[in-house]
Amino acid sequence: MLDSLVLHIPLQSEFYTVNGHLYSIIGDIADYQVRAVPSYLKRDPVTKEVTLGDLYSPFESLPTSLSSMAMKFYAVNVANTPPYVAINASAKLLQGHNVYGGESVLNLASEMLALLKENYPFFYDTLDIRAARISRIDSTYSVRLSSERLIQPALRFLKNADTGQRKADNRRDFHNTVYFGLATSPYGGAKIYGKAYELKETIKKYERAATRGNTQAVKMLDIFNDELVQYSQGLLRFECTTKARQLEKYNIPKNLWGFIDYQLYDDRDVLTKLWRMWFDPILSTLKGDIMPDIDDSNVYAQCQAQLFSYTKKGDISYAKANTVYNFYKLLKQDGYELVKQRYILRTFNHNIKALTSLGFPLASLKNLSKEVLDTVPVRELVTLDFKGQYPADYKPVKSKYIKDYTKYIKSDNIGSLMFPKLYGVDGQLLPLPKPKKVKYS
């Protein structure tokens, strides 16, 4: 599903000037009838005269009946790009929650632009809407574990399932969330978290506000009802952030209308493809047979069955099987990271490859202790099921403003954009295609 969207919308050319690589608005921010505050305030100790600094646009929140949209106007000395407004909203803008939702970027973008126009009509008219571009787009899919109590052990397990460039960021290691990639990455990142815990914290916030007489909070508690809470139980959310630079890398339009055209006419599963680009390396570590209940005799039997050779005399040699099995026992005793530090990297990787070739998931090898594998739902994690993303009777909320923005895309025949196809007819994940060339800027 489409979780959130960040758009940058530049001013029309007649409203700004250029000085080298810096762009600034003509006039000051107050002339554009948006919220403005002084950068500083000074009072002369003798004359008591007050001096105000230049005006700037702070981050603000534009409210609606369901949620809010963040906004900030970048107006003065903007490097290498015309002055622009950044707006940021999630699926909550349409339906009040993001436990599940639709895929249409046009749907959410229409609601966001209409909200900006409603709050700041004069400012909206100075913007170059056709040049709106995607700065960040978040897509998310969930799996359901058999019990909510398995969420935390699963997160601890998946934290060790990182691989290659998808390294877990321990500096952002929170109770309910595991992050992959750096927060400052210009390309984006990924995270996994328990949805029910997040929902519970949100409900607590609304309950506190409701006790203080906040009518909006009371309305939101009607949306966050028992049915929604029950649906969130056991949901493990896999969420990715894709930034504009990553879209460029994959030759996917970052221009908002180009992206919408691309989603409608070229690749309706584009959000899924972006999501898989982030999570396929992590999910690949889960592929393979489950470690056979930590039964060492079964592990050794598999080593003997596949890792043997013949001597010059024609006798069977189990030297490689013994080496790999001893390596497995060392992993189990001392742990993946400690053993990796002791070995020459090439030898370590050779032994790991030998174990994964037997069908053991890399994620299990990284969590190879009886305590972990007894408490973590390994059997559920190695068979993650992404098929059930929403209730059977769910229909995405459609923005009433879509018709106002179809003029910016190829055609107003937008059809029905619902949900992507994660799986083929054989039940296997569809292959991740190679980037394709497109003509949009």
mmCIF file of C-alpha atoms in Angstrom, residues 93-411:
data_model
loop_
_atom_site.group_PDB
_atom_site.id
_atom_site.type_symbol
_atom_site.label_atom_id
_atom_site.label_comp_id
_atom_site.label_asym_id
_atom_site.label_seq_id
_atom_site.Cartn_x
_atom_site.Cartn_y
_atom_site.Cartn_z
ATOM 1 C CA LEU A 93 -5.407 11.981 5.275
ATOM 2 C CA LEU A 94 -7.966 9.944 3.329
ATOM 3 C CA GLN A 95 -9.294 7.505 5.918
ATOM 4 C CA GLY A 96 -7.929 8.454 9.329
ATOM 5 C CA HIS A 97 -5.649 5.406 9.690
ATOM 6 C CA ASN A 98 -2.952 3.576 7.725
ATOM 7 C CA VAL A 99 -3.395 0.035 9.017
ATOM 8 C CA TYR A 100 -4.297 -0.839 5.430
ATOM 9 C CA GLY A 101 -5.003 1.240 2.349
ATOM 10 C CA GLY A 102 -4.857 1.633 -1.411
ATOM 11 C CA GLU A 103 -2.100 2.122 -3.976
ATOM 12 C CA SER A 104 -3.089 5.200 -5.976
ATOM 13 C CA VAL A 105 -0.593 8.074 -5.859
ATOM 14 C CA LEU A 106 -3.079 10.241 -7.776
ATOM 15 C CA ASN A 107 -5.647 9.679 -5.036
ATOM 16 C CA LEU A 108 -3.461 10.859 -2.152
ATOM 17 C CA ALA A 109 -1.729 13.628 -4.145
ATOM 18 C CA SER A 110 -5.113 15.094 -5.163
ATOM 19 C CA GLU A 111 -6.204 15.271 -1.536
ATOM 20 C CA MET A 112 -2.911 16.909 -0.514
ATOM 21 C CA LEU A 113 -2.976 19.553 -3.247
ATOM 22 C CA ALA A 114 -6.629 20.364 -2.604
ATOM 23 C CA LEU A 115 -5.896 20.852 1.105
ATOM 24 C CA LEU A 116 -3.039 23.227 0.291
ATOM 25 C CA LYS A 117 -5.304 25.184 -2.089
ATOM 26 C CA GLU A 118 -8.088 25.388 0.493
ATOM 27 C CA ASN A 119 -5.794 26.819 3.198
ATOM 28 C CA TYR A 120 -3.653 29.112 1.023
ATOM 29 C CA PRO A 121 -5.476 29.889 -2.254
ATOM 30 C CA PHE A 122 -3.322 32.887 -3.221
ATOM 31 C CA PHE A 123 -0.089 31.032 -2.502
ATOM 32 C CA TYR A 124 -1.370 27.993 -4.415
ATOM 33 C CA ASP A 125 -1.865 30.139 -7.526
ATOM 34 C CA THR A 126 1.817 31.137 -7.485
ATOM 35 C CA LEU A 127 2.940 27.493 -7.627
ATOM 36 C CA ASP A 128 3.923 25.561 -10.728
ATOM 37 C CA ILE A 129 1.683 22.540 -10.111
ATOM 38 C CA ARG A 130 2.811 20.808 -13.318
ATOM 39 C CA ALA A 131 6.388 20.795 -11.998
ATOM 40 C CA ALA A 132 5.454 19.116 -8.690
ATOM 41 C CA ARG A 133 7.936 16.359 -7.916
ATOM 42 C CA ILE A 134 8.120 13.428 -5.548
ATOM 43 C CA SER A 135 10.775 13.877 -2.874
ATOM 44 C CA ARG A 136 9.873 10.692 -0.965
ATOM 45 C CA ILE A 137 7.368 7.894 -1.287
ATOM 46 C CA ASP A 138 6.721 5.209 1.344
ATOM 47 C CA SER A 139 5.198 1.841 0.564
ATOM 48 C CA THR A 140 4.388 -0.868 3.068
ATOM 49 C CA TYR A 141 3.150 -4.456 3.269
ATOM 50 C CA SER A 142 2.421 -6.640 6.282
ATOM 51 C CA VAL A 143 2.502 -10.251 7.347
ATOM 52 C CA ARG A 144 0.344 -11.703 10.065
ATOM 53 C CA LEU A 145 1.970 -13.832 12.760
ATOM 54 C CA SER A 146 -0.115 -16.293 14.712
ATOM 55 C CA SER A 147 0.102 -14.241 17.910
ATOM 56 C CA GLU A 148 0.890 -10.678 18.945
ATOM 57 C CA ARG A 149 3.352 -12.012 21.534
ATOM 58 C CA LEU A 150 5.565 -13.223 18.674
ATOM 59 C CA ILE A 151 6.150 -9.703 17.305
ATOM 60 C CA GLN A 152 9.032 -8.755 19.613
ATOM 61 C CA PRO A 153 10.928 -12.066 19.205
ATOM 62 C CA ALA A 154 10.408 -11.758 15.441
ATOM 63 C CA LEU A 155 11.895 -8.258 15.432
ATOM 64 C CA ARG A 156 14.955 -9.493 17.344
ATOM 65 C CA PHE A 157 15.318 -12.324 14.845
ATOM 66 C CA LEU A 158 14.973 -10.062 11.785
ATOM 67 C CA LYS A 159 17.442 -7.562 13.207
ATOM 68 C CA ASN A 160 20.103 -10.237 12.658
ATOM 69 C CA ALA A 161 18.783 -11.024 9.182
ATOM 70 C CA ASP A 162 20.451 -7.981 7.635
ATOM 71 C CA THR A 163 22.686 -8.500 4.641
ATOM 72 C CA GLY A 164 24.897 -6.516 2.290
ATOM 73 C CA GLN A 165 23.719 -2.893 2.057
ATOM 74 C CA ARG A 166 20.631 -3.695 4.149
ATOM 75 C CA LYS A 167 22.425 -3.422 7.481
ATOM 76 C CA ALA A 168 20.417 -2.929 10.640
ATOM 77 C CA ASP A 169 20.985 0.529 12.130
ATOM 78 C CA ASN A 170 21.574 -0.181 15.823
ATOM 79 C CA ARG A 171 21.672 3.539 16.613
ATOM 80 C CA ARG A 172 17.939 3.650 15.859
ATOM 81 C CA ASP A 173 17.105 0.392 17.602
ATOM 82 C CA PHE A 174 13.778 0.947 19.359
ATOM 83 C CA HIS A 175 11.473 -1.358 21.294
ATOM 84 C CA ASN A 176 9.024 -1.865 18.445
ATOM 85 C CA THR A 177 11.075 -1.064 15.323
ATOM 86 C CA VAL A 178 14.141 -2.374 13.506
ATOM 87 C CA TYR A 179 15.693 0.004 10.960
ATOM 88 C CA PHE A 180 17.808 -0.924 7.943
ATOM 89 C CA GLY A 181 20.069 1.655 6.336
ATOM 90 C CA LEU A 182 21.213 5.052 7.565
ATOM 91 C CA ALA A 183 18.715 7.760 8.464
ATOM 92 C CA THR A 184 20.722 10.219 6.336
ATOM 93 C CA SER A 185 20.770 8.059 3.205
ATOM 94 C CA PRO A 186 19.876 10.094 0.083
ATOM 95 C CA TYR A 187 18.268 6.977 -1.411
ATOM 96 C CA GLY A 188 15.915 5.926 1.402
ATOM 97 C CA GLY A 189 15.735 3.006 3.806
ATOM 98 C CA ALA A 190 13.553 0.343 5.356
ATOM 99 C CA LYS A 191 12.091 -0.630 8.700
ATOM 100 C CA ILE A 192 10.079 -3.450 10.267
ATOM 101 C CA TYR A 193 7.756 -2.908 13.214
ATOM 102 C CA GLY A 194 4.714 -4.198 15.029
ATOM 103 C CA LYS A 195 1.562 -2.396 13.904
ATOM 104 C CA ALA A 196 -0.607 -3.203 16.943
ATOM 105 C CA TYR A 197 1.853 -1.580 19.374
ATOM 106 C CA GLU A 198 2.004 1.566 17.229
ATOM 107 C CA LEU A 199 -1.788 1.652 17.055
ATOM 108 C CA LYS A 200 -2.033 1.232 20.825
ATOM 109 C CA GLU A 201 0.240 4.240 21.402
ATOM 110 C CA THR A 202 -1.807 6.343 18.966
ATOM 111 C CA ILE A 203 -5.047 5.431 20.732
ATOM 112 C CA LYS A 204 -3.523 6.416 24.099
ATOM 113 C CA LYS A 205 -2.717 9.843 22.657
ATOM 114 C CA TYR A 206 -6.281 10.324 21.431
ATOM 115 C CA GLU A 207 -7.740 9.115 24.752
ATOM 116 C CA ARG A 208 -5.696 11.680 26.679
ATOM 117 C CA ALA A 209 -6.841 14.431 24.302
ATOM 118 C CA ALA A 210 -10.469 13.277 24.512
ATOM 119 C CA THR A 211 -10.449 13.580 28.316
ATOM 120 C CA ARG A 212 -9.482 17.237 27.846
ATOM 121 C CA GLY A 213 -12.550 17.810 25.677
ATOM 122 C CA ASN A 214 -10.903 17.549 22.249
ATOM 123 C CA THR A 215 -13.779 16.738 19.866
ATOM 124 C CA GLN A 216 -11.391 15.759 17.060
ATOM 125 C CA ALA A 217 -9.849 13.107 19.316
ATOM 126 C CA VAL A 218 -13.305 11.724 20.110
ATOM 127 C CA LYS A 219 -13.997 11.398 16.391
ATOM 128 C CA MET A 220 -10.681 9.629 15.807
ATOM 129 C CA LEU A 221 -11.448 7.118 18.554
ATOM 130 C CA ASP A 222 -14.506 6.109 16.532
ATOM 131 C CA ILE A 223 -12.168 5.291 13.629
ATOM 132 C CA PHE A 224 -9.674 3.464 15.845
ATOM 133 C CA ASN A 225 -12.381 1.074 16.980
ATOM 134 C CA ASP A 226 -12.169 -2.460 18.365
ATOM 135 C CA GLU A 227 -12.453 -3.952 14.868
ATOM 136 C CA LEU A 228 -9.393 -2.027 13.627
ATOM 137 C CA VAL A 229 -7.428 -2.875 16.780
ATOM 138 C CA GLN A 230 -8.292 -6.546 16.389
ATOM 139 C CA TYR A 231 -7.192 -6.484 12.740
ATOM 140 C CA SER A 232 -3.801 -5.037 13.724
ATOM 141 C CA GLN A 233 -3.030 -7.845 16.187
ATOM 142 C CA GLY A 234 -0.054 -9.893 15.033
ATOM 143 C CA LEU A 235 0.688 -7.618 12.057
ATOM 144 C CA LEU A 236 4.389 -7.296 11.307
ATOM 145 C CA ARG A 237 4.797 -4.249 9.061
ATOM 146 C CA PHE A 238 7.558 -4.044 6.426
ATOM 147 C CA GLU A 239 7.871 -0.411 5.327
ATOM 148 C CA CYS A 240 10.292 1.271 2.943
ATOM 149 C CA THR A 241 11.130 4.863 2.063
ATOM 150 C CA THR A 242 12.218 5.592 -1.499
ATOM 151 C CA LYS A 243 13.671 9.029 -2.185
ATOM 152 C CA ALA A 244 13.937 10.931 -5.466
ATOM 153 C CA ARG A 245 17.535 9.882 -6.096
ATOM 154 C CA GLN A 246 16.545 6.211 -5.966
ATOM 155 C CA LEU A 247 13.705 6.874 -8.417
ATOM 156 C CA GLU A 248 16.258 8.424 -10.773
ATOM 157 C CA LYS A 249 18.498 5.387 -10.378
ATOM 158 C CA TYR A 250 15.661 3.133 -11.526
ATOM 159 C CA ASN A 251 14.605 5.513 -14.321
ATOM 160 C CA ILE A 252 11.220 6.040 -12.679
ATOM 161 C CA PRO A 253 9.764 9.552 -13.037
ATOM 162 C CA LYS A 254 10.136 11.799 -10.030
ATOM 163 C CA ASN A 255 7.836 14.387 -11.567
ATOM 164 C CA LEU A 256 4.530 13.755 -9.773
ATOM 165 C CA TRP A 257 2.383 13.558 -12.907
ATOM 166 C CA GLY A 258 4.991 11.521 -14.743
ATOM 167 C CA PHE A 259 5.015 9.045 -11.839
ATOM 168 C CA ILE A 260 1.215 8.862 -11.850
ATOM 169 C CA ASP A 261 1.183 8.221 -15.601
ATOM 170 C CA TYR A 262 3.852 5.585 -15.073
ATOM 171 C CA GLN A 263 1.773 3.902 -12.359
ATOM 172 C CA LEU A 264 -1.446 4.040 -14.383
ATOM 173 C CA TYR A 265 -0.168 3.058 -17.816
ATOM 174 C CA ASP A 266 3.291 1.483 -17.556
ATOM 175 C CA ASP A 267 3.552 -0.384 -14.275
ATOM 176 C CA ARG A 268 0.654 -0.583 -11.819
ATOM 177 C CA ASP A 269 2.869 -2.562 -9.464
ATOM 178 C CA VAL A 270 5.561 0.125 -9.222
ATOM 179 C CA LEU A 271 5.118 0.564 -5.441
ATOM 180 C CA THR A 272 5.566 -3.165 -4.962
ATOM 181 C CA LYS A 273 8.693 -3.137 -7.125
ATOM 182 C CA LEU A 274 10.182 -0.303 -5.055
ATOM 183 C CA TRP A 275 9.300 -2.151 -1.863
ATOM 184 C CA ARG A 276 10.907 -5.348 -3.112
ATOM 185 C CA MET A 277 14.035 -3.453 -4.113
ATOM 186 C CA TRP A 278 14.506 -2.690 -0.403
ATOM 187 C CA PHE A 279 13.296 -5.938 1.137
ATOM 188 C CA ASP A 280 14.278 -8.712 -1.284
ATOM 189 C CA PRO A 281 17.857 -8.865 0.104
ATOM 190 C CA ILE A 282 16.481 -9.210 3.660
ATOM 191 C CA LEU A 283 13.790 -11.732 2.751
ATOM 192 C CA SER A 284 16.344 -13.807 0.832
ATOM 193 C CA THR A 285 18.126 -14.577 4.115
ATOM 194 C CA LEU A 286 14.964 -16.376 5.273
ATOM 195 C CA LYS A 287 14.808 -18.736 2.311
ATOM 196 C CA GLY A 288 15.595 -22.378 2.944
ATOM 197 C CA ASP A 289 14.603 -25.250 5.198
ATOM 198 C CA ILE A 290 14.063 -24.593 8.885
ATOM 199 C CA MET A 291 16.914 -25.722 11.103
ATOM 200 C CA PRO A 292 15.719 -29.182 12.153
ATOM 201 C CA ASP A 293 14.754 -28.378 15.747
ATOM 202 C CA ILE A 294 18.413 -27.842 16.650
ATOM 203 C CA ASP A 295 18.878 -31.620 16.323
ATOM 204 C CA ASP A 296 22.620 -31.854 15.738
ATOM 205 C CA SER A 297 22.413 -35.423 14.486
ATOM 206 C CA ASN A 298 20.023 -34.318 11.718
ATOM 207 C CA VAL A 299 22.338 -31.467 10.748
ATOM 208 C CA TYR A 300 25.305 -33.828 10.604
ATOM 209 C CA ALA A 301 23.290 -36.308 8.553
ATOM 210 C CA GLN A 302 22.560 -33.598 5.991
ATOM 211 C CA CYS A 303 26.218 -32.616 5.873
ATOM 212 C CA GLN A 304 27.219 -36.237 5.255
ATOM 213 C CA ALA A 305 24.504 -36.723 2.637
ATOM 214 C CA GLN A 306 25.654 -33.794 0.486
ATOM 215 C CA LEU A 307 29.171 -32.746 1.469
ATOM 216 C CA PHE A 308 31.237 -35.805 0.657
ATOM 217 C CA SER A 309 33.925 -36.712 -1.836
ATOM 218 C CA TYR A 310 35.861 -39.782 -2.986
ATOM 219 C CA THR A 311 39.501 -40.625 -2.301
ATOM 220 C CA LYS A 312 41.876 -41.902 -4.988
ATOM 221 C CA LYS A 313 41.107 -45.402 -3.749
ATOM 222 C CA GLY A 314 37.396 -44.838 -4.263
ATOM 223 C CA ASP A 315 36.489 -44.557 -0.621
ATOM 224 C CA ILE A 316 33.970 -41.953 0.598
ATOM 225 C CA SER A 317 35.536 -39.050 2.479
ATOM 226 C CA TYR A 318 33.498 -36.939 4.901
ATOM 227 C CA ALA A 319 36.265 -34.409 5.560
ATOM 228 C CA LYS A 320 34.262 -31.468 4.171
ATOM 229 C CA ALA A 321 31.117 -32.629 5.993
ATOM 230 C CA ASN A 322 33.053 -32.752 9.274
ATOM 231 C CA THR A 323 34.555 -29.291 8.688
ATOM 232 C CA VAL A 324 31.200 -27.704 7.914
ATOM 233 C CA TYR A 325 29.471 -29.487 10.801
ATOM 234 C CA ASN A 326 32.160 -28.343 13.256
ATOM 235 C CA PHE A 327 31.716 -24.824 11.911
ATOM 236 C CA TYR A 328 27.953 -25.130 12.512
ATOM 237 C CA LYS A 329 28.592 -26.236 16.109
ATOM 238 C CA LEU A 330 30.878 -23.235 16.615
ATOM 239 C CA LEU A 331 28.169 -20.891 15.330
ATOM 240 C CA LYS A 332 25.726 -22.440 17.729
ATOM 241 C CA GLN A 333 28.130 -22.163 20.672
ATOM 242 C CA ASP A 334 29.654 -18.698 20.161
ATOM 243 C CA GLY A 335 27.329 -16.904 17.771
ATOM 244 C CA TYR A 336 27.610 -15.651 14.193
ATOM 245 C CA GLU A 337 29.421 -12.345 14.775
ATOM 246 C CA LEU A 338 32.040 -13.716 17.186
ATOM 247 C CA VAL A 339 32.897 -16.616 14.880
ATOM 248 C CA LYS A 340 33.113 -14.221 11.929
ATOM 249 C CA GLN A 341 35.736 -12.185 13.801
ATOM 250 C CA ARG A 342 37.894 -15.278 14.371
ATOM 251 C CA TYR A 343 37.899 -16.580 10.812
ATOM 252 C CA ILE A 344 39.551 -15.353 7.663
ATOM 253 C CA LEU A 345 36.616 -13.796 5.812
ATOM 254 C CA ARG A 346 36.996 -15.997 2.732
ATOM 255 C CA THR A 347 36.991 -19.169 4.844
ATOM 256 C CA PHE A 348 34.054 -17.935 6.914
ATOM 257 C CA ASN A 349 31.984 -17.133 3.811
ATOM 258 C CA HIS A 350 32.902 -20.509 2.273
ATOM 259 C CA ASN A 351 31.530 -22.355 5.304
ATOM 260 C CA ILE A 352 28.394 -20.194 5.448
ATOM 261 C CA LYS A 353 27.782 -20.881 1.756
ATOM 262 C CA ALA A 354 28.168 -24.612 2.400
ATOM 263 C CA LEU A 355 25.488 -24.506 5.118
ATOM 264 C CA THR A 356 23.079 -22.390 3.065
ATOM 265 C CA SER A 357 23.594 -24.763 0.120
ATOM 266 C CA LEU A 358 22.152 -27.472 2.369
ATOM 267 C CA GLY A 359 18.990 -25.363 2.579
ATOM 268 C CA PHE A 360 19.481 -23.661 5.946
ATOM 269 C CA PRO A 361 18.351 -19.989 5.913
ATOM 270 C CA LEU A 362 21.089 -17.447 6.502
ATOM 271 C CA ALA A 363 18.784 -15.729 9.015
ATOM 272 C CA SER A 364 18.634 -18.933 11.078
ATOM 273 C CA LEU A 365 22.418 -19.258 11.007
ATOM 274 C CA LYS A 366 22.685 -15.708 12.309
ATOM 275 C CA ASN A 367 20.318 -16.572 15.168
ATOM 276 C CA LEU A 368 21.699 -20.038 15.846
ATOM 277 C CA SER A 369 21.089 -20.508 19.533
ATOM 278 C CA LYS A 370 18.483 -22.744 21.124
ATOM 279 C CA GLU A 371 17.148 -19.855 23.191
ATOM 280 C CA VAL A 372 16.502 -17.721 20.116
ATOM 281 C CA LEU A 373 15.067 -20.447 17.918
ATOM 282 C CA ASP A 374 12.817 -21.678 20.721
ATOM 283 C CA THR A 375 11.264 -18.244 21.243
ATOM 284 C CA VAL A 376 11.275 -16.838 17.705
ATOM 285 C CA PRO A 377 8.569 -17.992 15.260
ATOM 286 C CA VAL A 378 11.135 -19.300 12.776
ATOM 287 C CA ARG A 379 8.623 -21.533 11.040
ATOM 288 C CA GLU A 380 6.390 -18.521 10.415
ATOM 289 C CA LEU A 381 9.201 -16.181 9.368
ATOM 290 C CA VAL A 382 10.640 -18.464 6.700
ATOM 291 C CA THR A 383 7.181 -18.726 5.129
ATOM 292 C CA LEU A 384 6.116 -15.093 5.255
ATOM 293 C CA ASP A 385 2.726 -14.635 3.617
ATOM 294 C CA PHE A 386 2.135 -11.199 2.081
ATOM 295 C CA LYS A 387 -1.163 -12.105 0.415
ATOM 296 C CA GLY A 388 -3.664 -10.727 2.950
ATOM 297 C CA GLN A 389 -3.063 -6.981 2.957
ATOM 298 C CA TYR A 390 -6.570 -5.745 3.766
ATOM 299 C CA PRO A 391 -10.013 -6.988 4.848
ATOM 300 C CA ALA A 392 -11.994 -8.809 2.181
ATOM 301 C CA ASP A 393 -14.684 -6.116 2.023
ATOM 302 C CA TYR A 394 -12.285 -3.140 2.010
ATOM 303 C CA LYS A 395 -12.476 -0.498 -0.703
ATOM 304 C CA PRO A 396 -9.996 2.400 -0.693
ATOM 305 C CA VAL A 397 -11.426 5.830 0.050
ATOM 306 C CA LYS A 398 -11.424 7.867 -3.151
ATOM 307 C CA SER A 399 -10.564 11.558 -3.019
ATOM 308 C CA LYS A 400 -13.355 13.777 -4.296
ATOM 309 C CA TYR A 401 -10.691 16.050 -5.829
ATOM 310 C CA ILE A 402 -9.243 13.566 -8.334
ATOM 311 C CA LYS A 403 -11.273 15.076 -11.191
ATOM 312 C CA ASP A 404 -9.553 18.442 -10.552
ATOM 313 C CA TYR A 405 -6.118 16.962 -11.279
ATOM 314 C CA THR A 406 -6.639 14.484 -14.109
ATOM 315 C CA LYS A 407 -5.835 17.369 -16.511
ATOM 316 C CA TYR A 408 -2.181 16.978 -15.526
ATOM 317 C CA ILE A 409 -1.940 13.335 -16.636
ATOM 318 C CA LYS A 410 -2.244 11.556 -19.998
ATOM 319 C CA SER A 411 -5.928 10.773 -19.745
#
